[in-house]
XYZ file of N, CA and C in Angstrom:
366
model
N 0.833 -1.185 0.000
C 0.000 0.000 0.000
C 0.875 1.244 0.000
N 0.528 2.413 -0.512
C 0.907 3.292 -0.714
C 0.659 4.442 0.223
N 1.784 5.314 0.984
C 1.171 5.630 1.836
C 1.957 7.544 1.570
N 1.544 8.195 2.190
C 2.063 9.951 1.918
C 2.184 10.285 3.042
N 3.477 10.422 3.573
C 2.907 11.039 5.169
C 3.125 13.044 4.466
N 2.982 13.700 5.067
C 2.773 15.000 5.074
C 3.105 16.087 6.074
N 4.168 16.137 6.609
C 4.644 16.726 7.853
C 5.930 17.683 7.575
N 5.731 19.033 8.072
C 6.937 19.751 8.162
C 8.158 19.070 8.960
N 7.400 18.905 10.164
C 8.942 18.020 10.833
C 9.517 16.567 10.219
N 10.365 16.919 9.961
C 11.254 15.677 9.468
C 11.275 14.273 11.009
N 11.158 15.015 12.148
C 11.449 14.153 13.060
C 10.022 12.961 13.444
N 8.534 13.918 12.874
C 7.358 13.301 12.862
C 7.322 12.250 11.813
N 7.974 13.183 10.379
C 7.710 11.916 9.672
C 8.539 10.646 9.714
N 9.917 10.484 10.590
C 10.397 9.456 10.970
C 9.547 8.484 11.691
N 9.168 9.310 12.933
C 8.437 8.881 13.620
C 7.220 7.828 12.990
N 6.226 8.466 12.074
C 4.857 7.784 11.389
C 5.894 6.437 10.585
N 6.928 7.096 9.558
C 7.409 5.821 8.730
C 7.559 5.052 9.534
N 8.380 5.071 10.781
C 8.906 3.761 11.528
C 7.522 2.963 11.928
N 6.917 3.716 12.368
C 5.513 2.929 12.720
C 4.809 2.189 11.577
N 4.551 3.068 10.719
C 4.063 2.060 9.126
C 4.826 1.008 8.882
N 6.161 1.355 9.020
C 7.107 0.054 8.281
C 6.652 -1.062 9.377
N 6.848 -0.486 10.414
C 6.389 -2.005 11.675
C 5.045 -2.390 11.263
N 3.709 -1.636 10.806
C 2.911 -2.179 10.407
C 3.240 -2.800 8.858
N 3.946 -3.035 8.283
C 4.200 -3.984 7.228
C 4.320 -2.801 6.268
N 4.037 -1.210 6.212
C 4.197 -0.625 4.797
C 5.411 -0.428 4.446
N 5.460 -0.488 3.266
C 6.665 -0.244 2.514
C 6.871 0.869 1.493
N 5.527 1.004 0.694
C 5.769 2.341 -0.057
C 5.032 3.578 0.890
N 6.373 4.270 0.866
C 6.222 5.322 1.968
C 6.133 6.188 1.091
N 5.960 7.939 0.509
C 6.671 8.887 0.375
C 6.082 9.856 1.385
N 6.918 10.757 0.816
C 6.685 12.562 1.878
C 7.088 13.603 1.180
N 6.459 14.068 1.897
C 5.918 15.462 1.307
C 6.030 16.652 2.687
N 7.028 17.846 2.566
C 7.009 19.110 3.597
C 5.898 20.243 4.015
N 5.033 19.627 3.299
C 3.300 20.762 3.275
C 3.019 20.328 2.170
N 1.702 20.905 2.432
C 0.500 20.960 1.168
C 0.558 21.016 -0.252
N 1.614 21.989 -0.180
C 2.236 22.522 -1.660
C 2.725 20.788 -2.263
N 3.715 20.850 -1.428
C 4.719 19.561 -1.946
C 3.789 18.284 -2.144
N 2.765 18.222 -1.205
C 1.793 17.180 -0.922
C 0.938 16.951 -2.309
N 0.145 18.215 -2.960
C -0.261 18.459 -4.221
C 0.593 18.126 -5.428
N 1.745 18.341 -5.000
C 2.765 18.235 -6.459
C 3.592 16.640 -6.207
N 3.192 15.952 -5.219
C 3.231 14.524 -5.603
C 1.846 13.141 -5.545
N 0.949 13.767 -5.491
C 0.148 13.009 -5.035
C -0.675 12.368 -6.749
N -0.071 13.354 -7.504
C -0.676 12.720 -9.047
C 0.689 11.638 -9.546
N 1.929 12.095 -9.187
C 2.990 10.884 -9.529
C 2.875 9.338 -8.428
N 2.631 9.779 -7.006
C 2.896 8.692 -6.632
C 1.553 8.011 -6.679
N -0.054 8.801 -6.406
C -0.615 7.954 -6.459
C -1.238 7.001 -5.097
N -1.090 7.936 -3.889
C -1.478 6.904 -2.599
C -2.673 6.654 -2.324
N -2.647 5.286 -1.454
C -3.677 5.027 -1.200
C -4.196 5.603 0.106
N -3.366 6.224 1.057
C -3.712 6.886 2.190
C -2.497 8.234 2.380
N -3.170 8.604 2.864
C -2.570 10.073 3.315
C -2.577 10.457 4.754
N -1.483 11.027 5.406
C -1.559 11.091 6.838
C -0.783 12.483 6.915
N -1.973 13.336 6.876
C -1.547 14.467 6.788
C -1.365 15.778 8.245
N -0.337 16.487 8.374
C -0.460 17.671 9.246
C -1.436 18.490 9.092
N -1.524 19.708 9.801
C -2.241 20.994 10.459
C -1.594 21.656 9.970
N -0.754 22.270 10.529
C -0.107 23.292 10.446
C 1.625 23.005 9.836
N 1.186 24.073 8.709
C 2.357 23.706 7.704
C 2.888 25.144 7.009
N 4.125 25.265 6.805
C 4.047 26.315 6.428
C 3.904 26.137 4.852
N 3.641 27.277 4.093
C 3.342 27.375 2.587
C 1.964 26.929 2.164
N 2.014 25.743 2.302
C 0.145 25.477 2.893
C 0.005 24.637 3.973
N -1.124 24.851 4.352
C -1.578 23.903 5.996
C -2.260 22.916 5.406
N -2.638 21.693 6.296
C -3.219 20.648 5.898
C -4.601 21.069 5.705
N -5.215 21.778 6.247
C -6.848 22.413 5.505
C -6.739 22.546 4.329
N -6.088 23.509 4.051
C -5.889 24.471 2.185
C -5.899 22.914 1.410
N -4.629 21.896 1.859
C -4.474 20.978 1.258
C -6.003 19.949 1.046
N -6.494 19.802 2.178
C -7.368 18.780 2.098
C -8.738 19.384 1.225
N -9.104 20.892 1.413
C -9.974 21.260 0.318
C -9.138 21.109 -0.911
N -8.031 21.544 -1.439
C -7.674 21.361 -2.585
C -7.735 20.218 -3.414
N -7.262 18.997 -3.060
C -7.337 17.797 -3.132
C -8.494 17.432 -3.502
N -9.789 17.305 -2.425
C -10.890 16.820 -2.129
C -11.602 17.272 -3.688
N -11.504 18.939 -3.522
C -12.251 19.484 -5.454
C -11.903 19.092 -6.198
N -10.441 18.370 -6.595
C -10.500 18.216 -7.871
C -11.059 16.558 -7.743
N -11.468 16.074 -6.839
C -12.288 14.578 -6.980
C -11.355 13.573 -6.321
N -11.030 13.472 -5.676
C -9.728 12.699 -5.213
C -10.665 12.170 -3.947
N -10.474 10.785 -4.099
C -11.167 10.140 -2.862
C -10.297 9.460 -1.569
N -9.354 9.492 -1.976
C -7.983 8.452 -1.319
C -8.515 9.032 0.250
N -8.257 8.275 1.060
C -8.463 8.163 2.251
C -7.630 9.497 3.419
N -7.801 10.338 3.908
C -6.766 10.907 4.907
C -6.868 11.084 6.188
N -5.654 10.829 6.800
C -6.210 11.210 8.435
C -5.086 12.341 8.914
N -5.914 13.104 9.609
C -5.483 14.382 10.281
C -4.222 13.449 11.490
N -3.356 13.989 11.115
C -2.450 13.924 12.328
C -1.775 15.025 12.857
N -2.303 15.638 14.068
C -2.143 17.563 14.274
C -2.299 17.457 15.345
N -1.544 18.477 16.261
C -1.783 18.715 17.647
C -3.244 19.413 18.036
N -3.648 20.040 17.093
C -4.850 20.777 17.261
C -6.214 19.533 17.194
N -6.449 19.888 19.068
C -7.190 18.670 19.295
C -8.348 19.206 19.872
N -8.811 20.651 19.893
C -10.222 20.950 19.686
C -11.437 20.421 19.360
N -12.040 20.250 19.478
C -13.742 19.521 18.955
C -13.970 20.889 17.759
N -13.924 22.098 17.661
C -14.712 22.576 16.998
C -12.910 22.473 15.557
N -12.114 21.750 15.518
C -10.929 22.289 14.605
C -11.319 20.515 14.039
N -11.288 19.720 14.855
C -11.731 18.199 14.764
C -13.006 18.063 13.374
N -14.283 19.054 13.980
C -15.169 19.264 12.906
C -14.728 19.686 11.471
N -14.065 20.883 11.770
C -13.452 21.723 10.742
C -12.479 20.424 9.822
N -12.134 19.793 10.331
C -11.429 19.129 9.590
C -12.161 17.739 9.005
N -12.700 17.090 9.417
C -13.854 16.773 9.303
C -14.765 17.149 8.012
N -15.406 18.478 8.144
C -16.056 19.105 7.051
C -15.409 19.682 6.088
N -13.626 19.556 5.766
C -13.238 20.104 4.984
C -12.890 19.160 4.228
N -13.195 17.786 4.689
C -12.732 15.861 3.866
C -12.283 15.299 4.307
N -11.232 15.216 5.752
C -10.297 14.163 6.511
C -11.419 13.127 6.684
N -10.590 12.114 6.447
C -11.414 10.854 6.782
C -11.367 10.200 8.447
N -10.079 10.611 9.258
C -10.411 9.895 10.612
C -9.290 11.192 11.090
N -8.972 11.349 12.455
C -8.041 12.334 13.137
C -7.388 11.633 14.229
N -6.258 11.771 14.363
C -5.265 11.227 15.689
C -4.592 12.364 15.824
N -4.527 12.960 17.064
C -3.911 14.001 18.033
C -2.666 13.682 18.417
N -1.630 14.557 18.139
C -0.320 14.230 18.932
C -0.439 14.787 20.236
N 0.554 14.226 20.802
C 1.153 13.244 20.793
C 0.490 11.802 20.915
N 0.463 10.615 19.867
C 0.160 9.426 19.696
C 0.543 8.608 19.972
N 0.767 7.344 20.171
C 1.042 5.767 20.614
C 1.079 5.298 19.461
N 1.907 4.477 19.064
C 1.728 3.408 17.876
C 0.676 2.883 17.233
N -0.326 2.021 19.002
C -1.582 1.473 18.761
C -2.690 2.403 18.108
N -2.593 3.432 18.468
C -3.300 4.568 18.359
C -3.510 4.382 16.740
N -2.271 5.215 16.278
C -2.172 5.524 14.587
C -3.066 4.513 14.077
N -2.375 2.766 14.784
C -2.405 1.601 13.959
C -4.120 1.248 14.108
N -4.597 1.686 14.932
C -5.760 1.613 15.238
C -6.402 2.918 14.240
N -6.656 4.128 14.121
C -7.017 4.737 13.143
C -6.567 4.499 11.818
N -5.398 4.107 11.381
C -5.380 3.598 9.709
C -6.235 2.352 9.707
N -6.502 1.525 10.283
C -7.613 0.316 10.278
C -8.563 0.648 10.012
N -8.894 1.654 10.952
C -10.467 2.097 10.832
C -10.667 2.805 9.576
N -10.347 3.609 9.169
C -10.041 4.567 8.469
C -10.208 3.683 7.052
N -9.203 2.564 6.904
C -9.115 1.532 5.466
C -10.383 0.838 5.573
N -10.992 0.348 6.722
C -12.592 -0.739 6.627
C -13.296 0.234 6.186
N -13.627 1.680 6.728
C -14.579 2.399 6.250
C -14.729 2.656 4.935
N -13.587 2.974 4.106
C -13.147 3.196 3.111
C -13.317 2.155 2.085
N -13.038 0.927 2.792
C -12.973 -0.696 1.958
C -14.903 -0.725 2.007
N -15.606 -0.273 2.812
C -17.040 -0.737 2.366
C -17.905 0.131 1.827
């Protein structure tokens, strides 16, 4: 499976790869924001996206409306410190498909990409 993580910090997206790879993924890429996120997501093609908040150049909002209009269904989950109920909605109503709050647990993630792929798979 194909996976995009989407994070300014280089140290987060270590963090998510190491965890994917322990869950068995192998095609990883990344992307530094939204911008970069948009300008690979027609080459690589993922099947999930695990995207940031706050990004500089674009934030994961701008990104997830952008995406979402031009018809793009691929699956995404908010991974952002911003753990509000009314930013949760917002993200939510702008297309994220599931949300995990940092700081996370392994089980956590591994438990929202599950959910996230059954919903998606039916």
């Amino acid at each position: 499976m194909k996976v995009l993580l989407v994070d300014d910090s280089k140290t987060m997206r270590n963090i998510q790869r190491g965890i994917l790879t322990q869950l068995g993924y192998s095609q990883i890429e990344e992307a530094v924001d939204g911008q970069d996120a948009l300008d690979k997501v027609t080459s690589f093609c993922p099947e999930l996206i695990l995207l940031d908040w706050n990004m500089p150049n674009m934030d994961g909002i701008t990104f997830i409306k952008e995406y979402r209009s031009s018809g793009a269904t691929t699956p995404v989950i908010m991974v952002t410190t911003e753990a509000e109920k009314s930013r949760v909605v917002e993200a939510i109503k702008a297309g994220v498909n599931n949300y995990v709050v940092k700081p996370f647990t392994p089980d956590i993630l591994s438990q929202r990409i599950q959910e996230t792929l059954s919903r998606a798979a039916a």
